[in-house]
Amino acid sequence: MTSTKDALGALRDEVCRANIELWRRGLATFTFGNASAIDRSRGLIVIKPSGVPYADLRPEMLVVTDLDGGVVDGKLRPSSDLLTHVVLYRAFAQIGGVVHTHSHYATVWAQSRREIPCLGTTHADYFHGPVPTTTHLEGAEIRADYEENTGHAIVRRFARLDPTRMPAVLVAGHASFCWGSSVGVAVETASVLEEIARLAYDTMTLNAAAEPIPSELLDKHFFRKHGPAAYYGQPPLEDAPATELRR
Ligand SMILES: [Zn+2]
């Protein structure tokens, strides 16, 4: 019988690579930030250990937890933000990976408690509308179960938002959380979020009255890349005609 350790080997490698990628792309410095992924069939999460420098990270150092945040495997303590990840996995059934970074420009918007308006098509290619900001937690929510309550604040903000169309959020006075179908996709989203946060900051520095693009242009760019009518990029191999495959 395959042990949980062996079965999760590929996911451990993926999560380790994703965490190192955050650091390599300059999205996470020191030990800030963390990436995780979920194995939905087993109900297990693989996450970065707390306080370990990215340069030292190895797949066997990652921590495996259940969907209550209980450690199932690992010698090190999990990331202190584990329970925020847990709440997101429980609330957003479609997601396979979560990334948290304090990347500079996204954090500037989070600290300013300003949502990032959709000022151009670079933004619209990835985020269907302004990137939302949470409200501050109440004192009692900070004193007890802070990380879990951060997750609940995000989920409350998404009451009328679709997490597959808006794969990022700015936590007020803190920084961003991003997610995706896999942890690799979540890293890409975190990278693009930083880029569009910087673009929006510079745009509004040059023109403080800059306005969001028309909704028709937003829809055009988002839905040509996402959803059933998407036509950007190349189709998966199985969609290609059989004659094409035989060549
Ligand atoms: Zn943080």
XYZ file of C-alpha atoms and ligand atoms in Angstrom:
248
model
C 0.000 0.000 0.000
C 1.243 3.470 -0.881
C 1.915 5.558 2.198
C 0.593 9.098 2.473
C 4.221 10.240 2.360
C 4.873 8.593 -1.020
C 1.509 9.559 -2.485
C 2.099 13.197 -1.631
C 5.647 13.192 -2.988
C 4.735 14.903 -6.253
C 2.652 17.524 -4.435
C 5.523 18.158 -1.992
C 7.857 18.793 -4.934
C 5.299 21.120 -6.542
C 4.758 23.131 -3.352
C 8.505 23.346 -2.676
C 9.136 24.629 -6.221
C 6.270 27.138 -5.867
C 7.652 28.563 -2.623
C 11.153 28.895 -4.086
C 9.646 30.530 -7.183
C 8.027 33.230 -4.999
C 11.442 34.039 -3.618
C 13.202 33.785 -7.022
C 10.728 36.227 -8.580
C 11.269 38.692 -5.746
C 7.680 38.358 -4.500
C 8.783 37.127 -1.064
C 11.837 38.242 0.909
C 13.353 36.886 4.162
C 10.804 34.291 5.334
C 7.702 36.369 4.424
C 5.079 34.616 2.355
C 3.984 31.035 1.905
C 2.494 28.715 -0.685
C 0.386 25.600 -0.221
C -1.537 23.051 -2.270
C -4.360 20.642 -1.500
C -4.899 16.998 -2.426
C -8.717 17.053 -2.565
C -9.077 13.265 -2.822
C -7.237 12.789 0.485
C -8.315 16.054 2.117
C -4.663 16.919 2.840
C -2.816 20.232 2.561
C 0.941 20.588 1.923
C 2.349 23.894 3.187
C 5.659 25.670 3.825
C 7.055 25.316 7.338
C 7.149 28.461 9.472
C 10.233 30.682 9.433
C 12.442 28.580 7.128
C 14.500 30.647 4.636
C 13.512 29.908 1.020
C 17.116 29.040 0.078
C 17.090 26.179 2.607
C 13.669 24.765 1.703
C 13.473 21.066 0.703
C 10.363 19.002 -0.155
C 10.790 16.812 2.954
C 10.625 19.917 5.175
C 7.070 20.746 4.076
C 4.237 20.087 6.511
C 1.144 18.007 5.707
C -2.086 18.890 7.511
C -5.732 17.905 7.378
C -8.593 20.289 6.570
C -8.838 21.240 10.257
C -5.200 22.364 10.265
C -4.038 19.342 12.283
C -0.503 18.213 11.376
C -0.514 14.766 9.750
C 3.137 14.627 8.724
C 6.189 16.820 9.270
C 8.753 17.623 11.932
C 8.545 21.414 11.599
C 5.711 23.769 12.542
C 3.507 24.768 9.588
C 3.368 28.363 8.318
C 1.652 30.614 10.857
C -0.876 31.525 8.118
C -1.981 27.880 7.768
C -5.497 28.489 9.085
C -6.110 31.268 6.543
C -5.232 28.739 3.812
C -7.525 26.135 5.451
C -10.511 28.516 5.483
C -9.936 29.356 1.801
C -9.719 25.664 0.792
C -12.932 24.914 2.678
C -14.856 27.885 1.250
C -13.572 27.826 -2.343
C -14.020 24.221 -3.487
C -12.548 24.885 -6.963
C -9.075 25.972 -5.828
C -6.003 23.730 -5.627
C -3.327 26.145 -4.416
C -2.969 29.269 -2.251
C -0.146 31.822 -2.164
C 0.449 34.618 0.330
C 3.124 37.256 -0.288
C 4.002 40.750 0.897
C 5.050 41.753 -2.634
C 5.695 45.498 -2.681
C 3.006 47.142 -4.834
C 0.174 44.772 -3.920
C 1.012 45.489 -0.271
C 1.020 49.255 -0.947
C -2.605 48.941 -2.139
C -3.517 46.659 0.810
C -2.005 49.129 3.283
C -3.827 51.986 1.566
C -7.015 49.919 1.848
C -7.726 50.668 -1.800
C -9.040 48.084 -4.234
C -6.983 47.936 -7.440
C -9.164 49.361 -10.229
C -9.107 47.636 -13.600
C -7.348 50.363 -15.587
C -6.217 48.238 -18.518
C -6.338 44.971 -20.378
C -3.280 43.500 -18.585
C -5.440 43.509 -15.449
C -8.543 42.303 -17.354
C -6.657 39.277 -18.742
C -6.435 37.819 -15.212
C -8.925 39.556 -12.891
C -12.570 40.128 -13.759
C -12.948 43.562 -12.143
C -11.229 45.510 -9.378
C -9.117 43.414 -6.987
C -11.092 43.642 -3.717
C -9.893 44.666 -0.267
C -11.177 43.229 3.010
C -12.287 45.319 5.978
C -10.178 45.387 9.154
C -10.838 42.663 11.721
C -12.500 43.594 15.021
C -10.334 43.579 18.167
C -11.793 40.261 19.362
C -11.113 38.712 15.930
C -7.457 39.788 16.196
C -7.032 38.593 19.806
C -8.335 35.065 19.207
C -8.030 32.873 16.103
C -6.459 35.748 14.138
C -5.317 33.717 11.110
C -8.606 31.834 10.845
C -10.541 35.112 11.123
C -8.395 36.586 8.347
C -9.681 33.739 6.180
C -13.266 34.443 7.236
C -12.824 38.159 6.376
C -11.728 37.124 2.864
C -14.665 34.725 2.463
C -17.102 37.434 3.662
C -15.666 39.818 1.056
C -16.343 37.167 -1.598
C -20.040 36.785 -0.705
C -20.937 38.204 -4.123
C -17.699 37.448 -5.966
C -16.643 34.323 -7.859
C -13.172 33.177 -6.684
C -12.498 31.624 -10.102
C -12.979 35.013 -11.773
C -11.238 36.971 -9.021
C -8.275 34.865 -7.876
C -6.794 37.450 -5.476
C -7.654 39.636 -2.518
C -5.929 42.393 -0.553
C -6.186 41.926 3.207
C -6.547 45.404 4.739
C -3.336 46.642 6.356
C -1.583 43.377 5.536
C -0.965 42.010 2.020
C -2.362 39.762 -0.688
C -3.628 36.201 -0.891
C -3.892 34.603 -4.347
C -5.152 31.221 -5.440
C -5.631 29.036 -8.504
C -6.421 25.577 -9.811
C -2.889 24.579 -8.710
C -0.167 26.144 -6.597
C 1.804 26.891 -9.794
C -1.147 28.875 -11.162
C -1.440 30.694 -7.811
C 2.232 31.746 -8.059
C 1.620 33.099 -11.562
C -1.413 35.008 -10.257
C 0.680 36.508 -7.428
C 3.263 37.563 -9.990
C 0.676 39.176 -12.278
C -1.035 40.820 -9.283
C 2.246 42.539 -8.387
C 2.650 43.729 -11.986
C -0.889 45.141 -12.286
C -0.611 46.734 -8.809
C 2.524 48.515 -10.017
C 0.923 49.509 -13.331
C -2.133 50.910 -11.516
C 0.034 52.801 -9.026
C 2.075 54.396 -11.820
C -1.015 55.114 -13.925
C -2.703 56.917 -11.051
C 0.509 58.794 -10.260
C 0.515 60.139 -13.824
C -3.255 60.651 -13.943
C -5.074 60.578 -10.598
C -8.389 60.749 -12.489
C -7.674 57.618 -14.585
C -10.855 55.589 -14.968
C -11.504 51.828 -15.175
C -11.802 50.421 -18.689
C -15.343 49.909 -20.063
C -17.010 46.677 -18.885
C -17.260 45.440 -22.479
C -13.455 45.602 -22.855
C -13.010 43.946 -19.431
C -15.337 41.076 -20.435
C -13.655 40.689 -23.835
C -10.178 40.287 -22.344
C -11.172 38.133 -19.378
C -13.453 35.711 -21.213
C -11.175 35.223 -24.215
C -8.700 33.644 -21.741
C -11.044 32.034 -19.183
C -14.207 29.921 -19.278
C -15.960 27.893 -21.979
C -15.659 30.538 -24.732
C -11.903 31.056 -24.249
C -9.861 31.152 -27.430
C -6.517 32.622 -26.271
C -3.446 30.374 -26.640
C -3.392 26.826 -28.009
C -6.120 24.207 -27.458
C -5.285 21.091 -25.419
C -4.062 18.174 -27.589
C -7.271 16.157 -27.197
C -9.230 18.996 -28.842
C -7.115 18.850 -31.977
C -8.609 16.959 -34.950
C -7.486 13.299 -35.198
C -5.797 13.907 -38.573
C -3.651 16.591 -36.981
C -2.563 14.188 -34.225
C -1.436 11.528 -36.709
C 0.980 13.799 -38.521
Zn 1.500 38.102 5.828
